[in-house]
Coordinates of C-alpha atoms and ligand atoms in Angstrom, one line a residue:
M286 CA -9.6 -0.7 -8.5
Q287 CA -8.1 -2.6 -5.7
W288 CA -6.1 -0.9 -3.6
N289 CA -3.0 -3.7 -4.2
A290 CA -3.6 -5.6 -7.6
W291 CA -5.8 -4.5 -11.0
G292 CA -9.0 -3.6 -11.1
D293 CA -12.2 -5.6 -9.8
G294 CA -10.9 -8.2 -7.8
T295 CA -13.5 -10.1 -9.1
L296 CA -12.6 -10.7 -12.0
A297 CA -8.9 -12.1 -10.9
K298 CA -7.7 -14.8 -12.8
P299 CA -5.9 -17.1 -10.8
L300 CA -3.1 -19.7 -13.2
S301 CA -4.2 -23.3 -13.0
E302 CA -2.3 -25.8 -11.8
D303 CA -0.7 -26.8 -15.3
I304 CA 0.0 -23.0 -16.1
T305 CA 1.9 -22.3 -12.3
K306 CA 3.7 -26.1 -12.8
L307 CA 5.2 -25.0 -16.4
L308 CA 6.2 -21.9 -14.9
G309 CA 7.3 -22.7 -11.9
Q310 CA 9.8 -25.1 -14.2
I311 CA 10.7 -22.2 -16.8
L312 CA 11.3 -19.7 -14.2
D313 CA 12.4 -21.4 -11.1
L314 CA 10.2 -20.2 -9.2
T315 CA 10.2 -19.8 -5.4
P316 CA 6.9 -20.5 -3.7
Q317 CA 5.9 -16.9 -1.9
S318 CA 6.7 -17.9 2.2
T319 CA 5.0 -14.2 3.5
P320 CA 1.5 -14.3 2.5
A321 CA 1.1 -10.2 1.0
P322 CA -0.3 -8.0 3.9
T323 CA -4.4 -7.3 3.9
V324 CA -5.9 -3.8 3.7
D325 CA -6.2 -4.5 7.7
Q326 CA -2.5 -5.2 8.4
V327 CA -0.9 -2.2 6.5
T328 CA -0.3 0.9 8.2
L329 CA 0.0 4.3 6.5
R330 CA 2.4 7.3 6.7
P331 CA 0.1 9.5 9.2
S332 CA -1.6 12.4 7.5
A333 CA 0.9 15.7 8.1
L334 CA -1.2 17.9 6.8
S335 CA -1.8 21.2 9.6
V336 CA -5.7 21.6 11.0
D337 CA -5.4 25.0 9.5
A338 CA -5.0 23.3 5.3
H339 CA -7.2 21.4 6.0
E340 CA -10.4 23.9 7.3
A341 CA -8.7 25.7 4.0
L342 CA -9.8 22.8 1.8
A343 CA -13.0 21.9 3.2
A344 CA -14.0 25.1 3.4
I345 CA -13.6 25.7 -1.1
V346 CA -14.9 21.8 -1.8
G347 CA -16.9 21.0 1.0
A348 CA -16.0 18.4 4.0
D349 CA -17.3 15.7 2.2
H350 CA -14.8 16.3 -0.6
I351 CA -11.9 16.1 1.5
S352 CA -10.8 12.9 3.0
T353 CA -8.2 12.0 5.5
A354 CA -9.3 8.8 6.1
D355 CA -6.4 5.5 5.0
A356 CA -9.1 3.8 3.2
D357 CA -8.9 6.8 1.1
R358 CA -5.4 7.4 1.1
L359 CA -4.5 4.3 -0.2
T360 CA -6.2 3.6 -2.4
R361 CA -4.5 6.8 -3.6
A362 CA -1.2 5.8 -2.5
G363 CA 0.3 5.0 -6.0
G364 CA -0.3 3.8 -9.4
K365 CA -0.5 0.1 -11.1
S366 CA 2.4 -1.0 -12.2
T367 CA 4.7 -3.9 -10.9
L368 CA 6.8 -1.9 -8.5
D369 CA 3.8 0.0 -6.9
L370 CA 2.1 -3.5 -6.4
L371 CA 5.5 -5.3 -5.0
R372 CA 5.3 -2.3 -2.9
R373 CA 2.0 -2.7 -1.7
R374 CA 2.6 -6.4 -0.6
Q375 CA 5.3 -4.6 1.5
S376 CA 4.8 -4.8 5.6
A377 CA 6.5 -2.0 6.2
P378 CA 5.1 1.6 6.7
Q379 CA 3.4 2.9 3.0
D380 CA 3.4 6.1 1.4
A381 CA 0.1 8.0 1.2
P382 CA -1.0 11.5 0.4
D383 CA -1.9 13.7 3.9
A384 CA -5.4 14.3 2.4
V385 CA -7.5 13.5 -1.4
V386 CA -9.0 16.6 -2.3
M387 CA -11.9 16.2 -4.8
P388 CA -13.2 19.2 -6.3
G389 CA -16.2 20.0 -8.7
T390 CA -15.5 22.3 -10.5
D391 CA -13.4 24.2 -12.2
T392 CA -12.9 27.2 -10.3
E393 CA -12.4 25.4 -6.3
V394 CA -9.5 23.8 -8.6
E395 CA -8.2 27.4 -8.9
A396 CA -9.1 27.9 -5.5
V397 CA -7.2 24.8 -3.9
L398 CA -3.6 25.2 -6.7
D399 CA -4.2 29.1 -5.1
L400 CA -4.0 27.2 -1.5
C401 CA -1.3 25.1 -1.5
T402 CA 0.9 27.7 -3.6
R403 CA 0.0 29.9 0.0
Q404 CA 0.6 27.5 2.3
G405 CA 4.0 25.4 0.5
I406 CA 1.2 22.1 0.0
A407 CA 2.6 20.0 -3.0
V408 CA -0.1 19.0 -5.7
V409 CA -0.8 15.4 -7.5
P410 CA -3.6 15.2 -10.2
F411 CA -5.4 12.4 -10.3
G412 CA -7.2 10.6 -12.8
G413 CA -8.2 7.0 -12.8
G414 CA -4.6 6.6 -11.0
T415 CA -3.7 3.9 -13.7
S416 CA -0.1 5.0 -14.6
V417 CA 2.3 2.3 -14.3
V418 CA 5.6 5.1 -14.2
G419 CA 5.4 6.2 -10.7
G420 CA 3.1 9.6 -11.9
V421 CA 0.5 9.2 -9.1
S422 CA 3.2 8.8 -6.3
P423 CA 2.8 11.2 -3.1
I424 CA 5.8 12.5 -3.4
R425 CA 6.1 15.7 -1.4
G426 CA 9.3 17.0 -2.5
R427 CA 10.7 19.7 -0.3
F428 CA 7.0 20.3 1.3
T429 CA 5.8 19.3 4.5
S430 CA 2.5 17.9 3.1
V431 CA 1.4 16.6 -0.3
I432 CA -2.3 16.5 -1.4
T433 CA -4.0 14.1 -4.4
L434 CA -6.8 16.1 -6.5
D435 CA -8.9 13.6 -7.3
L436 CA -10.1 14.8 -10.7
R437 CA -13.2 12.6 -11.2
R438 CA -16.3 14.8 -9.8
L439 CA -15.2 16.7 -12.9
G440 CA -17.2 14.7 -14.9
G441 CA -19.7 14.9 -18.3
L442 CA -20.2 15.6 -22.3
L443 CA -19.9 19.4 -21.7
A444 CA -20.5 20.0 -25.4
L445 CA -20.9 18.0 -28.3
D446 CA -20.7 19.5 -31.9
E447 CA -21.8 17.3 -34.8
V448 CA -21.2 20.1 -38.0
S449 CA -17.7 19.7 -36.9
G450 CA -17.1 16.0 -35.6
Q451 CA -16.4 17.3 -31.5
A452 CA -17.0 17.0 -28.3
V453 CA -15.8 18.8 -24.8
L454 CA -15.4 16.1 -22.1
G455 CA -14.9 16.1 -18.4
A456 CA -11.8 15.5 -17.7
G457 CA -12.1 13.4 -14.8
L458 CA -14.8 11.2 -16.8
T459 CA -12.8 7.2 -17.2
A460 CA -13.2 6.0 -20.8
P461 CA -16.3 4.1 -20.7
E462 CA -18.3 6.6 -18.6
A463 CA -17.2 9.1 -22.0
E464 CA -18.3 6.2 -24.7
A465 CA -21.2 6.1 -22.8
L466 CA -22.7 9.5 -22.7
L467 CA -21.1 9.9 -26.6
A468 CA -23.0 6.9 -27.6
E469 CA -26.3 8.3 -26.7
H470 CA -25.3 10.4 -29.6
G471 CA -24.3 7.7 -32.0
Y472 CA -20.4 8.8 -31.6
E473 CA -17.7 7.9 -30.2
L474 CA -13.9 8.1 -29.6
G475 CA -12.3 5.0 -29.9
H476 CA -9.0 5.2 -27.8
Y477 CA -9.0 1.9 -26.2
P478 CA -5.9 1.7 -24.2
Q479 CA -5.6 -1.7 -22.1
S480 CA -5.8 0.7 -19.2
F481 CA -9.7 2.0 -20.8
R482 CA -11.7 0.4 -17.7
Y483 CA -10.3 2.9 -15.4
A484 CA -8.1 5.2 -16.9
T485 CA -10.1 8.9 -16.9
I486 CA -9.7 11.5 -20.3
G487 CA -7.3 14.0 -18.8
G488 CA -5.1 11.3 -17.4
F489 CA -4.8 10.1 -21.5
A490 CA -4.1 14.1 -22.2
A491 CA -1.5 14.4 -19.3
T492 CA 0.2 11.1 -20.4
R493 CA -0.2 11.4 -24.4
S494 CA -2.2 7.4 -24.3
S495 CA -2.2 5.5 -27.1
G496 CA -5.0 3.0 -27.6
Q497 CA -5.1 -0.3 -29.4
A498 CA -7.0 1.1 -32.8
S499 CA -4.4 4.2 -32.7
A500 CA -3.5 2.8 -36.1
G501 CA -7.5 3.7 -37.1
H502 CA -8.4 6.4 -35.0
G503 CA -4.7 8.5 -34.1
R504 CA -2.9 8.6 -30.2
F505 CA -5.4 10.3 -28.0
D506 CA -2.2 13.8 -28.0
D507 CA -4.0 12.8 -31.6
M508 CA -7.5 13.4 -31.4
V509 CA -7.0 16.4 -28.9
Q510 CA -8.2 19.7 -30.4
G511 CA -8.3 21.6 -27.8
L512 CA -8.0 21.9 -23.5
R513 CA -8.7 24.0 -20.4
V514 CA -5.8 23.9 -18.1
I515 CA -5.6 26.1 -14.7
T516 CA -2.4 26.9 -13.7
P517 CA -1.4 28.1 -10.2
S518 CA -0.4 31.2 -12.2
G519 CA -3.9 31.3 -13.7
P520 CA -6.3 29.3 -16.4
L521 CA -5.1 28.3 -19.8
D522 CA -8.2 27.9 -22.8
L523 CA -6.1 26.4 -25.5
G524 CA -6.7 25.3 -29.1
R525 CA -8.6 27.8 -31.5
A526 CA -9.3 26.2 -34.8
P527 CA -8.5 23.1 -36.1
A528 CA -5.0 24.5 -37.3
S529 CA -3.3 27.3 -36.9
A530 CA -0.1 29.2 -37.6
A531 CA -0.3 31.5 -34.5
G532 CA 2.9 30.5 -33.5
P533 CA 4.3 26.9 -31.2
N534 CA 1.1 25.1 -30.3
L535 CA 0.6 25.6 -26.9
C536 CA -1.6 22.5 -26.5
E537 CA 1.0 20.5 -27.1
L538 CA 3.0 21.7 -24.3
F539 CA -0.2 20.2 -21.7
L540 CA 0.2 17.0 -23.8
G541 CA 2.0 15.2 -21.8
S542 CA 2.1 17.5 -19.2
E543 CA 1.8 14.3 -16.8
G544 CA 0.2 16.7 -14.0
T545 CA 3.2 19.1 -13.7
L546 CA 2.4 22.5 -15.3
G547 CA -1.5 22.5 -14.8
V548 CA -4.1 20.6 -13.7
I549 CA -6.6 19.6 -17.4
T550 CA -10.0 20.2 -16.4
A551 CA -11.7 19.7 -19.7
V552 CA -10.5 18.4 -23.0
R553 CA -11.8 18.6 -26.8
V554 CA -11.6 16.0 -28.9
R555 CA -12.4 14.7 -32.9
V556 CA -15.4 11.8 -32.3
H557 CA -16.2 10.0 -35.3
P558 CA -19.7 7.8 -35.6
V559 CA -20.1 4.8 -33.8
P560 CA -19.3 2.5 -36.6
A561 CA -21.7 0.7 -38.4
V562 CA -19.1 -2.9 -38.8
T563 CA -16.2 -4.2 -37.5
R564 CA -13.8 -7.0 -40.1
Y565 CA -11.5 -9.4 -38.6
E566 CA -8.7 -11.5 -40.5
A567 CA -5.6 -12.8 -38.0
W568 CA -2.6 -13.5 -39.2
N569 CA 0.6 -16.2 -39.1
F570 CA 4.1 -14.8 -40.4
P571 CA 6.7 -17.1 -40.5
D572 CA 9.3 -14.4 -37.9
F573 CA 9.1 -11.5 -36.4
T574 CA 11.8 -10.0 -40.0
T575 CA 8.9 -10.8 -42.6
G576 CA 5.7 -9.9 -39.9
A577 CA 7.3 -6.1 -39.3
A578 CA 8.2 -6.1 -42.8
A579 CA 4.4 -6.7 -43.9
L580 CA 3.1 -4.2 -41.3
R581 CA 5.8 -1.7 -42.7
A582 CA 4.5 -1.6 -45.7
V583 CA 1.0 -1.6 -44.5
A584 CA 1.5 1.5 -42.2
Q585 CA 3.5 3.0 -45.6
N586 CA 0.9 2.4 -48.1
G587 CA -1.7 3.6 -45.8
M588 CA -4.4 0.8 -46.2
G589 CA -6.1 2.3 -42.5
P590 CA -6.8 -0.9 -40.4
T591 CA -8.2 0.4 -37.1
V592 CA -6.4 -2.2 -35.1
I593 CA -2.6 -4.1 -36.7
R594 CA -0.2 -5.3 -34.5
L595 CA 2.3 -8.1 -34.4
S596 CA 3.1 -10.4 -31.7
D597 CA 7.2 -12.4 -31.4
E598 CA 7.7 -16.0 -31.3
T599 CA 7.7 -16.1 -28.3
E600 CA 4.5 -14.2 -27.2
T601 CA 2.6 -15.9 -29.8
G602 CA 3.7 -18.9 -27.7
V603 CA 3.5 -18.2 -24.0
N604 CA -0.2 -16.6 -24.9
L605 CA -0.9 -19.6 -26.6
A606 CA 0.4 -21.4 -23.6
M607 CA -0.9 -19.1 -21.3
T608 CA -4.4 -17.7 -22.1
E609 CA -7.6 -19.0 -24.2
A610 CA -7.3 -15.4 -25.8
I611 CA -5.7 -16.6 -29.1
G612 CA -8.7 -19.0 -29.6
T613 CA -6.8 -21.8 -32.5
D614 CA -4.4 -24.2 -32.6
Q615 CA -3.5 -23.0 -36.2
V616 CA -0.6 -20.7 -34.4
T617 CA 2.0 -23.1 -32.7
T618 CA 5.4 -21.4 -34.9
G619 CA 6.2 -18.1 -35.8
C620 CA 4.5 -14.9 -35.1
L621 CA 0.9 -14.1 -34.7
A622 CA -0.9 -10.6 -35.9
I623 CA -4.2 -9.2 -35.5
T624 CA -6.0 -7.4 -37.8
L625 CA -9.5 -5.1 -37.4
F626 CA -11.0 -2.7 -39.3
Q627 CA -14.8 -0.1 -38.6
G628 CA -16.0 2.3 -40.3
T629 CA -19.4 2.2 -42.7
A630 CA -19.4 -1.8 -44.3
E631 CA -17.9 -0.2 -47.6
Q632 CA -15.1 1.6 -46.2
A633 CA -14.0 -1.3 -43.8
A634 CA -14.5 -3.4 -46.4
A635 CA -12.1 -1.4 -49.1
R636 CA -9.3 -1.1 -46.2
H637 CA -9.6 -5.0 -44.8
E638 CA -9.2 -5.7 -49.1
L639 CA -6.6 -3.5 -49.6
T640 CA -4.3 -4.6 -46.3
R641 CA -5.3 -8.4 -46.6
T642 CA -3.5 -8.0 -50.5
A643 CA -0.3 -6.0 -48.8
L644 CA 0.0 -9.0 -46.1
L645 CA -0.6 -12.4 -48.4
A646 CA 2.3 -10.3 -50.9
A647 CA 4.3 -10.2 -48.1
G648 CA 4.3 -13.5 -46.3
G649 CA 1.5 -13.5 -44.1
T650 CA -1.5 -16.6 -44.3
S651 CA -4.3 -16.2 -43.0
L652 CA -5.9 -17.6 -40.0
G653 CA -9.2 -16.5 -40.7
E654 CA -11.5 -13.8 -38.0
E655 CA -12.0 -16.1 -34.8
P656 CA -8.5 -15.3 -33.1
A657 CA -9.0 -11.8 -34.2
R658 CA -12.2 -12.1 -32.4
A659 CA -10.7 -14.1 -29.4
W660 CA -8.2 -11.6 -28.9
E661 CA -10.8 -8.6 -29.1
H662 CA -13.1 -10.0 -26.2
G663 CA -9.9 -10.7 -24.0
R664 CA -8.1 -7.5 -24.7
F665 CA -8.5 -5.9 -21.6
N666 CA -7.9 -8.8 -19.3
A667 CA -4.5 -9.7 -18.9
P668 CA -3.6 -6.9 -16.1
Y669 CA -5.3 -10.2 -13.8
L670 CA -2.4 -12.6 -15.4
R671 CA 0.2 -10.1 -13.0
D672 CA -1.3 -10.2 -10.0
S673 CA -1.8 -13.9 -10.5
L674 CA 1.9 -14.1 -11.4
L675 CA 3.4 -12.1 -8.9
D676 CA 1.2 -14.6 -6.3
V677 CA 3.5 -17.3 -7.2
G678 CA 6.7 -16.3 -7.1
A679 CA 7.2 -14.6 -10.7
L680 CA 8.3 -11.1 -11.9
C681 CA 6.2 -9.8 -14.2
E682 CA 6.1 -6.1 -15.9
T683 CA 6.1 -4.7 -19.5
L684 CA 7.3 -1.5 -20.9
E685 CA 7.6 0.1 -23.8
T686 CA 9.3 2.6 -26.6
A687 CA 9.2 3.5 -30.6
T688 CA 11.5 4.0 -33.2
D689 CA 12.8 4.4 -37.2
W690 CA 11.7 0.9 -38.8
A691 CA 15.5 1.5 -40.5
H692 CA 16.2 0.7 -36.1
L693 CA 13.2 -1.5 -35.4
A694 CA 15.1 -4.7 -35.3
E695 CA 18.4 -3.9 -34.1
L696 CA 16.2 -2.2 -31.0
K697 CA 14.2 -5.2 -30.1
T698 CA 17.5 -7.8 -29.8
E699 CA 19.0 -5.2 -27.9
V700 CA 16.6 -4.8 -25.0
T701 CA 15.9 -8.0 -25.3
A702 CA 19.5 -9.4 -24.1
A703 CA 19.6 -6.3 -21.8
L704 CA 16.7 -7.7 -19.9
Q705 CA 17.8 -11.0 -20.6
Q706 CA 21.2 -10.2 -18.4
S707 CA 20.5 -8.1 -16.2
L708 CA 17.4 -10.8 -14.6
Q709 CA 20.4 -13.7 -15.6
S710 CA 22.5 -11.9 -13.1
T711 CA 20.2 -12.2 -9.8
G712 CA 19.9 -15.4 -10.8
S713 CA 16.4 -15.4 -12.2
P714 CA 15.9 -17.0 -15.7
S715 CA 13.5 -14.9 -18.0
L716 CA 11.2 -14.6 -21.3
V717 CA 11.2 -11.3 -23.2
M718 CA 8.1 -11.3 -24.8
C719 CA 7.5 -8.0 -27.5
H720 CA 4.9 -6.8 -30.1
I721 CA 4.4 -4.0 -32.1
S722 CA 1.9 -2.4 -30.8
H723 CA 1.8 0.6 -33.0
V724 CA 2.8 1.6 -36.8
Y725 CA 3.4 4.6 -38.1
P726 CA 4.7 5.1 -41.6
T727 CA 8.5 6.0 -40.3
G728 CA 8.3 3.5 -37.5
A729 CA 6.8 1.6 -34.5
S730 CA 6.6 1.2 -31.2
L731 CA 8.0 -1.9 -29.2
Y732 CA 6.1 -3.5 -26.5
F733 CA 7.9 -5.7 -23.7
T734 CA 6.6 -7.8 -21.1
V735 CA 9.0 -9.7 -19.1
L736 CA 8.7 -13.1 -16.6
G737 CA 11.0 -13.5 -14.6
A738 CA 11.5 -15.3 -10.8
Q739 CA 11.0 -12.9 -7.8
R740 CA 14.2 -13.2 -5.8
E741 CA 15.3 -11.9 -2.3
D742 CA 14.3 -8.5 -3.2
A743 CA 12.0 -7.7 -6.4
V744 CA 11.7 -4.3 -6.1
T745 CA 15.5 -3.7 -6.2
Q746 CA 15.4 -6.8 -9.0
W747 CA 13.4 -5.4 -11.2
S748 CA 14.5 -1.7 -11.0
K749 CA 18.4 -2.9 -12.4
A750 CA 16.5 -5.1 -15.2
K751 CA 14.9 -1.5 -16.1
T752 CA 17.4 0.4 -15.5
A753 CA 19.7 -1.9 -18.0
A754 CA 16.5 -1.8 -20.6
G755 CA 16.6 2.0 -20.8
D756 CA 19.9 2.8 -21.0
A757 CA 19.9 0.0 -23.7
I758 CA 16.7 1.8 -25.4
L759 CA 18.9 5.5 -25.2
A760 CA 21.5 4.2 -27.0
N761 CA 19.8 1.9 -29.7
H762 CA 17.7 5.3 -31.2
G763 CA 14.8 4.5 -28.6
T764 CA 12.7 7.0 -27.4
I765 CA 12.4 6.1 -23.4
T766 CA 8.4 5.5 -23.4
H767 CA 6.1 5.9 -26.9
H768 CA 3.2 5.5 -24.5
H769 CA 3.6 5.0 -21.0
A770 CA 4.8 8.6 -20.1
V771 CA 7.6 9.8 -17.6
G772 CA 6.5 10.2 -14.2
T773 CA 9.2 8.9 -11.5
D774 CA 10.3 6.3 -13.7
H775 CA 11.4 7.6 -17.2
R776 CA 12.9 10.8 -15.6
P777 CA 16.3 9.6 -14.9
W778 CA 16.4 9.0 -18.7
M779 CA 15.2 13.1 -19.3
T780 CA 18.2 14.9 -20.1
R781 CA 19.1 11.5 -22.6
E782 CA 16.1 12.1 -24.3
I783 CA 15.6 16.2 -24.8
G784 CA 19.2 17.2 -23.6
D785 CA 19.8 20.0 -21.4
L786 CA 19.0 22.9 -23.5
G787 CA 15.3 21.2 -23.9
V788 CA 15.4 20.8 -19.9
A789 CA 16.1 24.3 -18.9
V790 CA 13.2 25.1 -21.9
L791 CA 10.9 22.8 -19.6
R792 CA 12.1 23.9 -15.8
S793 CA 11.4 27.5 -16.9
V794 CA 7.6 27.0 -18.7
K795 CA 7.4 25.9 -15.3
K796 CA 8.6 28.3 -13.3
T797 CA 6.3 30.9 -15.3
L798 CA 3.0 28.2 -14.8
D799 CA 3.5 27.2 -11.3
Q800 CA 5.9 29.6 -9.6
A801 CA 6.4 27.5 -6.1
G802 CA 6.5 24.1 -7.7
I803 CA 3.8 22.5 -6.5
L804 CA 2.6 20.5 -8.9
N805 CA 3.7 16.7 -9.1
P806 CA 7.3 17.5 -7.7
G807 CA 9.7 14.7 -8.4
K808 CA 8.0 13.5 -11.8
L809 CA 8.8 14.1 -15.4
I810 CA 11.1 17.6 -15.6
P811 CA 14.3 16.8 -14.0
Ligands
FAD2210 C1 -2.8 -2.7 -16.8 C2 -1.9 -1.1 -17.3 C3 -2.4 -1.0 -18.9 C4 -2.2 0.2 -19.4 N1 -2.1 0.1 -21.3 C5 -1.6 1.3 -21.9 C6 -2.4 1.9 -23.0 O1 -2.6 0.6 -23.9 N2 -2.0 2.7 -23.5 C7 -1.3 4.2 -22.7 O2 -1.1 4.9 -23.2 N3 -1.0 3.4 -21.4 C8 -1.1 2.8 -21.2 N4 -0.9 2.4 -19.2 C9 -1.0 3.5 -19.0 C10 -2.2 4.4 -18.3 O3 -3.5 3.6 -18.3 C11 -1.9 5.6 -19.1 O4 -1.0 6.3 -18.5 C12 -3.4 7.0 -18.9 O5 -3.5 7.8 -19.6 C13 -3.7 7.0 -17.1 O6 -4.7 7.8 -16.8 P1 -5.2 8.1 -15.8 O7 -6.4 8.4 -15.8 O8 -5.6 6.4 -14.7 O9 -3.8 9.5 -15.1 P2 -3.3 9.0 -13.7 O10 -3.0 7.6 -13.3 O11 -4.1 9.5 -12.4 O12 -2.6 9.7 -14.1 C14 -1.3 9.9 -15.1 C15 -0.3 11.0 -14.5 O13 -1.2 12.2 -15.2 C16 -1.7 13.6 -14.7 N5 -3.1 13.4 -14.7 C17 -4.3 12.9 -14.9 N6 -4.9 13.0 -15.3 C18 -4.4 14.7 -15.3 C19 -5.3 16.0 -15.4 N7 -6.8 15.6 -15.2 N8 -4.5 16.9 -15.4 C20 -3.0 17.1 -15.3 N9 -2.6 15.6 -14.7 C21 -3.4 14.7 -15.2 C22 -0.8 12.4 -13.1 O14 -0.6 13.5 -12.3 C23 0.1 11.4 -13.6 O15 1.4 12.9 -13.2 C24 -1.9 1.3 -18.9 C25 -1.7 1.4 -17.3 C26 -2.2 -0.5 -16.7 C27 -2.2 -0.5 -15.4

């Protein structure tokens, strides 16, 4: 992963001259006069870890698994939100953890947390570092130093129970590593967020991640059957049986806990056989309202597509103009929907038939297989475009929410207006695109992509737009996040999301598990 951009630099997608010109006109872009700093031009705040603490940590994890080198600190200096990337482009000294510590066993994690509790050192658990909400920012809080606890060494397929259809995975495995290990036995997890190539199993659990195939296989939190968590107060093994009435489910407490309550070291997940077939079909709807009603019919009647998503008119048009991803010239107006069906040949055919009958009845026109295949082919590449857009002076960021079907249209209208007005007030035109990314019987998530023009101070400019969108979300029956989690960026809305008493409950749980408050200060819990 690059320190200042998404993914693997060799896969970067510079914009064509035509697209740059078109965007320049639509968004009134000002070409960047100062090039972004290169890695050797970056200054990091110096490491504040004491020599004693360094030696004690090295004694736990081994001298090879602790680093205060700038190169290692820089790659853990933050996540991958647009704000993170804009900050990496600044020439001022950058925040970074005081050390990167890489434990290899649960016992080492326990010993590191114990030492940090005694010495007052903040700890930021770090999986793939793909957080887009400030979840891995190196915040010291009230402590004098902060370490990043990089969990990548906690890998491995630790157990596979083929009778029950579940596997225990090391928290530090990336999604492709986990899928490769399971595939050796004919199984898969089927969790495909857009950050698939870099995010980790522990990160998915810690943030309640949702993937593109969540309609078929469920969100990551649906897949979790059990967790091993090391807290500063001791270890916990959670999840005894597939279902239990033994009080509140404590696994739930750690799903979405974002490294504030404990370090997840292993995750027991539901797995299924690698699907024998995938069937594809893309659809055109005359407008977003008709398309959303069609998706609702599919979700409420349990027709079982593995993937189902609907772009609004703006997103359909812009994607067509900017990428080859759609792969068809049939979609020029209206809204594009993508459906995929997986399982045995019989299961996939039955699910496909039920869904296509419902979509046809609801006003959809089939576009055939090709656009859906093209979407699948290009689905992990869009984040590279954001870097190219930032390079030419555009602002580009995404945000997401969810609500019930009854409030979906209103929420979409209000969030779009809030974003447009905020960017307009900074002198930037904007394009606000939206798609339904996940569906449920009672509602759906809305995923917004925002394009604008960077003005004087792009960090402040986007922060203002984000605040306007967050306020509009809470005022219109939305949740502040459907799958990106809370981190620092959504924390200001947490009291409105769960209420004063809800916050007090989280604080008291935190007090019990992490009395000194070393774990991820400044994140999630207000
Ligand atoms: C381009 C892009 C696309 C994305 N697409 C999606 C998407 O489709 N769906 C989606 O849900 N999210 C998406 N995300 C957000 C992000 O990828 C997810 O939140 C992911 O689950 C984070 O995993 P990670 O391993 O990178 O965690 P990190 O970023 O390393 O950490 C995230 C948070 O979890 C904590 N944490 C990490 N590992 C552990 C652990 N083992 N124990 C305790 N706490 C831990 C961290 O302290 C931090 O608070 C996207 C992000 C990017 C940049």
